[in-house]
Structures are given as structure tokens and as C-alpha cells.
PDB file of C-alpha atoms in Angstrom:
ATOM      1  CA  MET A   1       0.000   0.000   0.000  1.00 43.00           C
ATOM      2  CA  LYS A   2       2.878   2.370   0.766  1.00 41.00           C
ATOM      3  CA  LYS A   3       4.188   1.869  -2.759  1.00 41.00           C
ATOM      4  CA  ILE A   4       0.798   2.700  -4.232  1.00 38.00           C
ATOM      5  CA  ILE A   5       0.502   5.873  -2.167  1.00 39.00           C
ATOM      6  CA  LEU A   6       4.029   6.817  -3.288  1.00 42.00           C
ATOM      7  CA  ILE A   7       3.014   6.437  -6.930  1.00 41.00           C
ATOM      8  CA  LEU A   8      -0.086   8.553  -6.317  1.00 42.00           C
ATOM      9  CA  PHE A   9       1.987  11.409  -4.915  1.00 43.00           C
ATOM     10  CA  LEU A  10       4.423  11.091  -7.813  1.00 44.00           C
ATOM     11  CA  THR A  11       1.726  11.297 -10.439  1.00 45.00           C
ATOM     12  CA  ILE A  12       0.105  14.352  -8.922  1.00 47.00           C
ATOM     13  CA  PHE A  13       3.536  16.036  -8.826  1.00 46.00           C
ATOM     14  CA  SER A  14       4.019  15.330 -12.523  1.00 49.00           C
ATOM     15  CA  SER A  15       0.577  16.623 -13.306  1.00 53.00           C
ATOM     16  CA  SER A  16       1.328  19.865 -11.488  1.00 52.00           C
ATOM     17  CA  ILE A  17       4.540  20.389 -13.443  1.00 50.00           C
ATOM     18  CA  LEU A  18       3.129  19.446 -16.827  1.00 50.00           C
ATOM     19  CA  ASN A  19      -0.048  21.471 -16.444  1.00 54.00           C
ATOM     20  CA  ALA A  20       2.033  24.515 -15.618  1.00 51.00           C
ATOM     21  CA  ASN A  21       4.085  23.769 -18.737  1.00 52.00           C
ATOM     22  CA  ASP A  22       0.931  24.047 -20.879  1.00 53.00           C
ATOM     23  CA  SER A  23       1.319  27.821 -20.454  1.00 49.00           C
ATOM     24  CA  ILE A  24       5.075  27.872 -21.064  1.00 48.00           C
ATOM     25  CA  ASP A  25       4.942  29.423 -24.553  1.00 49.00           C
ATOM     26  CA  ASP A  26       2.983  32.412 -23.273  1.00 50.00           C
ATOM     27  CA  PHE A  27       5.078  32.569 -20.135  1.00 46.00           C
ATOM     28  CA  ASP A  28       8.376  32.796 -22.029  1.00 48.00           C
ATOM     29  CA  ALA A  29       7.362  36.141 -23.490  1.00 45.00           C
ATOM     30  CA  GLU A  30       6.526  37.535 -20.071  1.00 46.00           C
ATOM     31  CA  PHE A  31       9.134  35.938 -17.830  1.00 44.00           C
ATOM     32  CA  ASP A  32      11.350  38.476 -16.114  1.00 46.00           C
ATOM     33  CA  ASN A  33      14.751  37.103 -15.167  1.00 45.00           C
ATOM     34  CA  ARG A  34      15.658  40.083 -13.033  1.00 40.00           C
ATOM     35  CA  THR A  35      16.341  39.365  -9.376  1.00 42.00           C
ATOM     36  CA  LYS A  36      13.405  40.348  -7.184  1.00 55.00           C
ATOM     37  CA  GLU A  37      12.352  39.957  -3.609  1.00 72.00           C
ATOM     38  CA  VAL A  38      10.103  36.935  -3.072  1.00 81.00           C
ATOM     39  CA  PHE A  39       8.446  36.054   0.224  1.00 88.00           C
ATOM     40  CA  ASP A  40       9.686  32.507   0.588  1.00 94.00           C
ATOM     41  CA  PRO A  41       9.985  31.488   4.263  1.00 94.00           C
ATOM     42  CA  LEU A  42      10.194  27.778   3.354  1.00 94.00           C
ATOM     43  CA  SER A  43      12.970  28.165   0.775  1.00 95.00           C
ATOM     44  CA  GLY A  44      15.348  25.745   2.512  1.00 96.00           C
ATOM     45  CA  TYR A  45      12.729  23.033   2.767  1.00 97.00           C
ATOM     46  CA  ASN A  46      11.441  23.778  -0.732  1.00 97.00           C
ATOM     47  CA  ARG A  47      14.881  23.342  -2.258  1.00 97.00           C
ATOM     48  CA  LEU A  48      15.333  19.944  -0.642  1.00 98.00           C
ATOM     49  CA  VAL A  49      11.934  18.718  -1.797  1.00 97.00           C
ATOM     50  CA  THR A  50      12.488  20.103  -5.319  1.00 97.00           C
ATOM     51  CA  THR A  51      15.686  18.079  -5.631  1.00 96.00           C
ATOM     52  CA  PHE A  52      13.940  14.955  -4.357  1.00 96.00           C
ATOM     53  CA  ASN A  53      10.959  15.419  -6.668  1.00 94.00           C
ATOM     54  CA  ASP A  54      13.239  16.014  -9.630  1.00 96.00           C
ATOM     55  CA  LYS A  55      15.072  12.732  -9.069  1.00 95.00           C
ATOM     56  CA  VAL A  56      11.849  10.774  -8.744  1.00 90.00           C
ATOM     57  CA  PHE A  57      10.325  12.410 -11.810  1.00 92.00           C
ATOM     58  CA  VAL A  58      13.360  11.869 -14.042  1.00 94.00           C
ATOM     59  CA  ASN A  59      14.246   8.372 -12.835  1.00 95.00           C
ATOM     60  CA  VAL A  60      10.787   6.854 -12.421  1.00 95.00           C
ATOM     61  CA  LEU A  61       7.941   8.582 -14.237  1.00 94.00           C
ATOM     62  CA  ILE A  62       9.711   9.491 -17.476  1.00 96.00           C
ATOM     63  CA  PRO A  63      11.083   5.961 -18.129  1.00 97.00           C
ATOM     64  CA  VAL A  64       7.666   4.462 -17.358  1.00 97.00           C
ATOM     65  CA  ALA A  65       5.940   6.941 -19.689  1.00 97.00           C
ATOM     66  CA  ASP A  66       8.499   6.194 -22.427  1.00 96.00           C
ATOM     67  CA  GLY A  67       7.811   2.462 -22.220  1.00 97.00           C
ATOM     68  CA  TYR A  68       4.066   3.035 -22.120  1.00 98.00           C
ATOM     69  CA  ALA A  69       4.217   5.237 -25.243  1.00 97.00           C
ATOM     70  CA  TYR A  70       6.216   2.545 -27.037  1.00 97.00           C
ATOM     71  CA  ALA A  71       3.683  -0.160 -26.195  1.00 97.00           C
ATOM     72  CA  ILE A  72       0.366   1.698 -26.610  1.00 97.00           C
ATOM     73  CA  PRO A  73      -0.652   3.310 -29.930  1.00 98.00           C
ATOM     74  CA  GLN A  74      -1.210   7.067 -29.856  1.00 97.00           C
ATOM     75  CA  THR A  75      -4.825   6.696 -30.976  1.00 97.00           C
ATOM     76  CA  VAL A  76      -5.600   4.614 -27.905  1.00 98.00           C
ATOM     77  CA  ARG A  77      -3.748   6.999 -25.604  1.00 98.00           C
ATOM     78  CA  THR A  78      -5.649   9.950 -27.067  1.00 98.00           C
ATOM     79  CA  GLY A  79      -8.951   8.224 -26.370  1.00 98.00           C
ATOM     80  CA  ILE A  80      -7.897   7.584 -22.774  1.00 97.00           C
ATOM     81  CA  GLU A  81      -6.862  11.218 -22.333  1.00 97.00           C
ATOM     82  CA  ASN A  82     -10.227  12.346 -23.727  1.00 97.00           C
ATOM     83  CA  PHE A  83     -12.000  10.078 -21.251  1.00 96.00           C
ATOM     84  CA  PHE A  84     -10.177  11.519 -18.254  1.00 95.00           C
ATOM     85  CA  GLU A  85     -10.754  15.075 -19.462  1.00 96.00           C
ATOM     86  CA  ASN A  86     -14.448  14.321 -19.778  1.00 96.00           C
ATOM     87  CA  ILE A  87     -14.781  12.747 -16.350  1.00 94.00           C
ATOM     88  CA  ARG A  88     -13.128  15.786 -14.718  1.00 94.00           C
ATOM     89  CA  PHE A  89     -16.119  17.850 -15.885  1.00 96.00           C
ATOM     90  CA  PRO A  90     -17.494  18.513 -12.341  1.00 95.00           C
ATOM     91  CA  ILE A  91     -14.350  20.415 -11.301  1.00 96.00           C
ATOM     92  CA  ARG A  92     -14.417  22.670 -14.347  1.00 97.00           C
ATOM     93  CA  PHE A  93     -18.189  23.152 -14.245  1.00 97.00           C
ATOM     94  CA  VAL A  94     -18.403  24.070 -10.548  1.00 97.00           C
ATOM     95  CA  ASN A  95     -15.446  26.443 -10.627  1.00 98.00           C
ATOM     96  CA  ASN A  96     -16.716  28.230 -13.730  1.00 98.00           C
ATOM     97  CA  LEU A  97     -20.024  28.742 -11.936  1.00 98.00           C
ATOM     98  CA  LEU A  98     -18.287  29.999  -8.807  1.00 98.00           C
ATOM     99  CA  GLN A  99     -16.392  32.535 -10.926  1.00 98.00           C
ATOM    100  CA  LEU A 100     -19.658  33.685 -12.533  1.00 98.00           C
ATOM    101  CA  LYS A 101     -18.483  32.469 -15.932  1.00 97.00           C
ATOM    102  CA  PHE A 102     -21.917  31.205 -16.844  1.00 98.00           C
ATOM    103  CA  GLU A 103     -21.313  30.925 -20.598  1.00 97.00           C
ATOM    104  CA  ASN A 104     -18.221  28.802 -19.955  1.00 98.00           C
ATOM    105  CA  ALA A 105     -20.138  26.650 -17.468  1.00 98.00           C
ATOM    106  CA  SER A 106     -22.886  26.167 -20.048  1.00 97.00           C
ATOM    107  CA  GLU A 107     -20.343  25.079 -22.655  1.00 97.00           C
ATOM    108  CA  GLU A 108     -18.801  22.678 -20.155  1.00 98.00           C
ATOM    109  CA  LEU A 109     -22.190  21.092 -19.562  1.00 97.00           C
ATOM    110  CA  GLY A 110     -22.776  20.857 -23.303  1.00 97.00           C
ATOM    111  CA  ARG A 111     -19.340  19.323 -23.868  1.00 98.00           C
ATOM    112  CA  PHE A 112     -19.963  16.716 -21.187  1.00 97.00           C
ATOM    113  CA  LEU A 113     -23.349  15.672 -22.594  1.00 97.00           C
ATOM    114  CA  ILE A 114     -22.118  15.537 -26.199  1.00 98.00           C
ATOM    115  CA  ASN A 115     -18.939  13.604 -25.446  1.00 97.00           C
ATOM    116  CA  THR A 116     -20.636  11.237 -23.014  1.00 96.00           C
ATOM    117  CA  LEU A 117     -23.684  10.435 -25.150  1.00 96.00           C
ATOM    118  CA  TRP A 118     -22.186  10.527 -28.648  1.00 97.00           C
ATOM    119  CA  GLY A 119     -18.452  10.327 -27.983  1.00 96.00           C
ATOM    120  CA  LEU A 120     -18.413   6.761 -26.667  1.00 94.00           C
ATOM    121  CA  GLY A 121     -18.499   7.780 -23.024  1.00 93.00           C
ATOM    122  CA  GLY A 122     -15.924  10.515 -23.539  1.00 95.00           C
ATOM    123  CA  PHE A 123     -13.288   8.556 -25.441  1.00 97.00           C
ATOM    124  CA  MET A 124     -13.995  10.815 -28.431  1.00 97.00           C
ATOM    125  CA  ASP A 125     -13.931  14.594 -28.016  1.00 97.00           C
ATOM    126  CA  LEU A 126     -16.607  15.423 -30.568  1.00 97.00           C
ATOM    127  CA  ALA A 127     -17.420  18.699 -28.822  1.00 97.00           C
ATOM    128  CA  THR A 128     -13.997  20.043 -29.777  1.00 96.00           C
ATOM    129  CA  SER A 129     -13.441  18.379 -33.130  1.00 96.00           C
ATOM    130  CA  GLU A 130     -16.944  18.888 -34.547  1.00 96.00           C
ATOM    131  CA  LEU A 131     -18.363  21.904 -32.673  1.00 95.00           C
ATOM    132  CA  ASN A 132     -15.221  23.772 -31.586  1.00 95.00           C
ATOM    133  CA  MET A 133     -16.435  23.749 -27.970  1.00 96.00           C
ATOM    134  CA  LYS A 134     -13.175  23.813 -26.045  1.00 94.00           C
ATOM    135  CA  ALA A 135     -12.747  23.013 -22.363  1.00 96.00           C
ATOM    136  CA  HIS A 136     -12.596  25.901 -19.888  1.00 97.00           C
ATOM    137  CA  LYS A 137     -10.127  24.677 -17.310  1.00 96.00           C
ATOM    138  CA  GLU A 138     -10.767  26.178 -13.893  1.00 97.00           C
ATOM    139  CA  ASP A 139      -9.940  24.870 -10.420  1.00 97.00           C
ATOM    140  CA  PHE A 140     -10.669  26.056  -6.891  1.00 97.00           C
ATOM    141  CA  GLY A 141      -7.240  27.665  -6.529  1.00 98.00           C
ATOM    142  CA  GLN A 142      -8.140  29.853  -9.509  1.00 98.00           C
ATOM    143  CA  THR A 143     -11.556  30.529  -7.989  1.00 98.00           C
ATOM    144  CA  LEU A 144      -9.955  31.770  -4.775  1.00 98.00           C
ATOM    145  CA  GLY A 145      -7.599  33.942  -6.834  1.00 98.00           C
ATOM    146  CA  PHE A 146     -10.564  35.278  -8.811  1.00 97.00           C
ATOM    147  CA  TYR A 147     -12.004  36.632  -5.559  1.00 97.00           C
ATOM    148  CA  GLY A 148      -8.737  38.231  -4.554  1.00 97.00           C
ATOM    149  CA  VAL A 149      -7.279  35.599  -2.255  1.00 97.00           C
ATOM    150  CA  GLY A 150      -3.500  35.926  -2.331  1.00 96.00           C
ATOM    151  CA  GLU A 151      -1.257  32.991  -3.110  1.00 96.00           C
ATOM    152  CA  GLY A 152       0.491  33.090   0.240  1.00 96.00           C
ATOM    153  CA  PHE A 153       3.957  31.598   0.519  1.00 96.00           C
ATOM    154  CA  HIS A 154       5.324  29.057  -1.930  1.00 97.00           C
ATOM    155  CA  ILE A 155       5.197  25.392  -0.964  1.00 97.00           C
ATOM    156  CA  VAL A 156       6.816  22.467  -2.750  1.00 97.00           C
ATOM    157  CA  LEU A 157       4.858  19.372  -1.816  1.00 92.00           C
ATOM    158  CA  PRO A 158       6.652  16.008  -1.807  1.00 88.00           C
ATOM    159  CA  PHE A 159       5.666  14.253  -5.056  1.00 81.00           C
ATOM    160  CA  PHE A 160       2.961  16.889  -5.683  1.00 83.00           C
ATOM    161  CA  GLY A 161       5.448  19.532  -6.800  1.00 91.00           C
ATOM    162  CA  PRO A 162       5.195  23.361  -6.850  1.00 96.00           C
ATOM    163  CA  SER A 163       2.206  24.912  -5.110  1.00 97.00           C
ATOM    164  CA  ASN A 164       1.338  27.661  -2.668  1.00 97.00           C
ATOM    165  CA  LEU A 165      -0.905  28.021   0.349  1.00 97.00           C
ATOM    166  CA  ARG A 166      -3.949  29.038  -1.695  1.00 98.00           C
ATOM    167  CA  ASP A 167      -3.576  26.303  -4.312  1.00 97.00           C
ATOM    168  CA  THR A 168      -2.969  23.634  -1.687  1.00 96.00           C
ATOM    169  CA  ILE A 169      -6.364  24.488  -0.209  1.00 96.00           C
ATOM    170  CA  GLY A 170      -7.810  24.469  -3.716  1.00 96.00           C
ATOM    171  CA  LEU A 171      -6.336  21.049  -4.474  1.00 92.00           C
ATOM    172  CA  THR A 172      -8.036  19.607  -1.410  1.00 89.00           C
ATOM    173  CA  THR A 173     -11.367  21.230  -2.256  1.00 93.00           C
ATOM    174  CA  ASP A 174     -11.318  20.008  -5.856  1.00 94.00           C
ATOM    175  CA  GLY A 175     -10.755  16.503  -4.511  1.00 88.00           C
ATOM    176  CA  ILE A 176     -14.147  16.676  -2.819  1.00 88.00           C
ATOM    177  CA  ILE A 177     -16.000  17.041  -6.131  1.00 90.00           C
ATOM    178  CA  SER A 178     -13.692  14.904  -8.251  1.00 86.00           C
ATOM    179  CA  PRO A 179     -15.160  11.602  -9.516  1.00 85.00           C
ATOM    180  CA  VAL A 180     -11.658  10.081  -9.527  1.00 79.00           C
ATOM    181  CA  ASN A 181     -10.847  10.824  -5.899  1.00 76.00           C
ATOM    182  CA  SER A 182     -11.785   8.803  -2.843  1.00 62.00           C
ATOM    183  CA  VAL A 183     -12.666  12.052  -1.016  1.00 56.00           C
ATOM    184  CA  GLY A 184     -15.367  12.690  -3.600  1.00 49.00           C
ATOM    185  CA  HIS A 185     -16.709   9.202  -3.057  1.00 50.00           C
ATOM    186  CA  ASN A 186     -16.954   9.742   0.666  1.00 48.00           C
ATOM    187  CA  VAL A 187     -18.768  13.080   0.330  1.00 48.00           C
ATOM    188  CA  PHE A 188     -21.006  12.527  -2.704  1.00 49.00           C
ATOM    189  CA  ASN A 189     -21.120   8.705  -2.735  1.00 54.00           C
ATOM    190  CA  TYR A 190     -19.587   8.342  -6.187  1.00 54.00           C
ATOM    191  CA  LYS A 191     -19.454   4.697  -7.221  1.00 50.00           C
ATOM    192  CA  ALA A 192     -15.673   4.704  -7.726  1.00 53.00           C
ATOM    193  CA  PRO A 193     -13.070   5.041  -6.458  1.00 61.00           C
ATOM    194  CA  ASN A 194     -13.934   4.530  -2.810  1.00 61.00           C
ATOM    195  CA  THR A 195     -10.462   3.891  -1.367  1.00 73.00           C
ATOM    196  CA  ILE A 196      -7.072   5.559  -1.593  1.00 80.00           C
ATOM    197  CA  ILE A 197      -5.745   2.442  -3.356  1.00 83.00           C
ATOM    198  CA  GLU A 198      -8.287   2.806  -6.153  1.00 81.00           C
ATOM    199  CA  THR A 199      -7.597   6.531  -6.360  1.00 81.00           C
ATOM    200  CA  ALA A 200      -3.865   5.814  -6.632  1.00 79.00           C
ATOM    201  CA  GLY A 201      -4.354   3.296  -9.430  1.00 85.00           C
ATOM    202  CA  ILE A 202      -6.620   5.571 -11.461  1.00 88.00           C
ATOM    203  CA  LYS A 203      -4.459   8.659 -10.992  1.00 86.00           C
ATOM    204  CA  THR A 204      -1.296   6.745 -11.823  1.00 84.00           C
ATOM    205  CA  PHE A 205      -2.778   5.486 -15.074  1.00 93.00           C
ATOM    206  CA  ASP A 206      -4.099   8.955 -15.936  1.00 93.00           C
ATOM    207  CA  VAL A 207      -0.777  10.755 -15.456  1.00 89.00           C
ATOM    208  CA  VAL A 208       1.389   8.100 -17.105  1.00 95.00           C
ATOM    209  CA  ASN A 209      -0.919   8.280 -20.112  1.00 97.00           C
ATOM    210  CA  TYR A 210      -0.791  12.104 -20.118  1.00 95.00           C
ATOM    211  CA  THR A 211       2.987  12.189 -19.780  1.00 94.00           C
ATOM    212  CA  SER A 212       3.423   9.675 -22.614  1.00 97.00           C
ATOM    213  CA  PHE A 213       2.537  12.303 -25.232  1.00 97.00           C
ATOM    214  CA  ASN A 214       5.675  14.286 -24.417  1.00 95.00           C
ATOM    215  CA  PRO A 215       7.760  12.370 -21.850  1.00 93.00           C
ATOM    216  CA  HIS A 216      10.814  14.619 -22.106  1.00 92.00           C
ATOM    217  CA  GLN A 217       9.099  18.014 -21.971  1.00 92.00           C
ATOM    218  CA  TYR A 218      10.143  18.534 -18.364  1.00 91.00           C
ATOM    219  CA  GLU A 219      13.775  17.731 -19.109  1.00 92.00           C
ATOM    220  CA  THR A 220      13.757  20.101 -22.094  1.00 92.00           C
ATOM    221  CA  ILE A 221      12.423  22.971 -20.019  1.00 89.00           C
ATOM    222  CA  LYS A 222      14.653  22.500 -16.997  1.00 91.00           C
ATOM    223  CA  LYS A 223      17.896  22.249 -18.990  1.00 89.00           C
ATOM    224  CA  ASP A 224      18.103  26.051 -19.139  1.00 85.00           C
ATOM    225  CA  ALA A 225      17.711  26.452 -15.375  1.00 91.00           C
ATOM    226  CA  LEU A 226      20.762  27.786 -13.553  1.00 93.00           C
ATOM    227  CA  ASP A 227      19.012  27.129 -10.242  1.00 96.00           C
ATOM    228  CA  LEU A 228      16.167  24.605 -10.533  1.00 96.00           C
ATOM    229  CA  TYR A 229      14.092  25.594  -7.495  1.00 97.00           C
ATOM    230  CA  PRO A 230      13.507  29.306  -8.217  1.00 96.00           C
ATOM    231  CA  PHE A 231      13.180  28.497 -11.923  1.00 96.00           C
ATOM    232  CA  LEU A 232      10.279  26.096 -11.322  1.00 96.00           C
ATOM    233  CA  ARG A 233       8.831  28.336  -8.613  1.00 96.00           C
ATOM    234  CA  ASP A 234       8.671  31.337 -10.948  1.00 95.00           C
ATOM    235  CA  ILE A 235       7.258  29.302 -13.842  1.00 95.00           C
ATOM    236  CA  TYR A 236       4.512  28.011 -11.568  1.00 97.00           C
ATOM    237  CA  THR A 237       3.750  31.428 -10.067  1.00 96.00           C
ATOM    238  CA  GLN A 238       3.556  33.211 -13.422  1.00 96.00           C
ATOM    239  CA  ALA A 239       1.518  30.437 -15.056  1.00 96.00           C
ATOM    240  CA  ARG A 240      -1.026  30.474 -12.215  1.00 97.00           C
ATOM    241  CA  LYS A 241      -1.240  34.269 -12.332  1.00 96.00           C
ATOM    242  CA  LYS A 242      -2.004  34.148 -16.034  1.00 96.00           C
ATOM    243  CA  GLN A 243      -4.612  31.408 -15.592  1.00 95.00           C
ATOM    244  CA  ILE A 244      -6.411  33.437 -12.910  1.00 96.00           C
ATOM    245  CA  GLU A 245      -6.416  36.575 -15.075  1.00 93.00           C
ATOM    246  CA  GLU A 246      -7.930  34.794 -18.087  1.00 86.00           C
TER     247      GLU A 246
END
């Protein structure tokens, strides 16, 4: 069980890094390399955990994702990714509503119905390919930021990766409404998963599949870092700021 929990933490860390990297092209144009004062009371701890996470990510997740990509055709992996995107609908829908983005929430509901009913349970993303209805990714950390809640101090979570006080609270809250989290099962009586072991297995599969599309993206980005911890911290901070402003 300890090994399964370890894998769960690892996969969430990779997800945090890779999701932040989705905004990297826009971030590059805005990133300011000038030295600036950052409130970082946990910097010593954060550096240690960043080094640990980096070793685990490079030596475990990336090789596994490489092997998975070699064995599983891209068409199948794309269908799996579509399925997981579809099943995460409640998080996006609720947070769009909380941010008063009613048009986006309506599109999310439409996407979910179309992809579930006519997209083979979500394995096909017909809403995007046929109707150009794209997902509006929002989470509770963004919702708190939308209402002016500050990020607080930076926190690097073991296996979870870069975060901050606000987003750590948001991560926990999103878990309550997530269909692929045992917390959601306990609160809303979802059918699955209902234990941390099931959550670990599902999340592991999800993130390995996601990482398989570009296993070496993280290594490509970090190669230019003179100091890995502040580099990843600033990428995360700027990416989250941009996501909240959108």
C-alpha cells in the first residue's frame, strides 16, 4: 500500500509540473529574469523537496511513460486522455459557476453531454473536433484567486510539486468534487473510487498516459535552469497568475 501511495503522490507532482508547462509558450514572453524579492519562508525546505521530486520524476515517471508510449498506440492513448478530461467535468463546471463564468459553465455542460452520449463515453472529443467547444479549465485555486485571495507563501509538496498556500487548499477542495478521488466518493457517494488504493491506481494510469505524449518536456524545459528551485517556482507562479487573469 505504501508503494501505491508513493506512486499517487508522484503522479500528482508530474501533473502539477506538466499542467504549468501548458502555459510555457505564453510565459516565455513575459518571464522576467531580473532578481526580485520573493516572500519565501520555506525556501530551505522547498529546495530539498524540489531536488527529491526532480530525481523521482526523471528516474521513475519518465522511463515508465516512455515504455508506455512505445507499447500503446497514440490513438488509444488519445482516447484515454479524452476520457479523463471528460470525467473531470465537475471540477471545471463548478469552478466556472463559482467565478460567474456562466457561458463557460454552459459550454462545459454541453461538452460533457455531447462527449458522453455521442463520444463513446468521452473517449472521443466530438465537442472540440466537430463543434469547436473547447474546455474551460478552472480549479478552486483559480476561484480563490478570482475573488482576490493571495497565493500566500510558496510550498513544494513532496511528489505533488510546486504549489502555494492558496492552491494547496484548492487542491483539497477540488478533490471533494472529483469523480476520480476517494474524497469525492466519501462526500457525494460516487461509485468509484472509494479507497485511496483505487484513487492511486486511477491517478497513476491517468498521469502516465498524459505524460506519454511528451515524456521529455520537463527535461527540455529544466535544462536552461541555472538554479532549478527558483526556476520552477517562478514558472509556476507566473503560469497560475495568467490562468487566474484569463
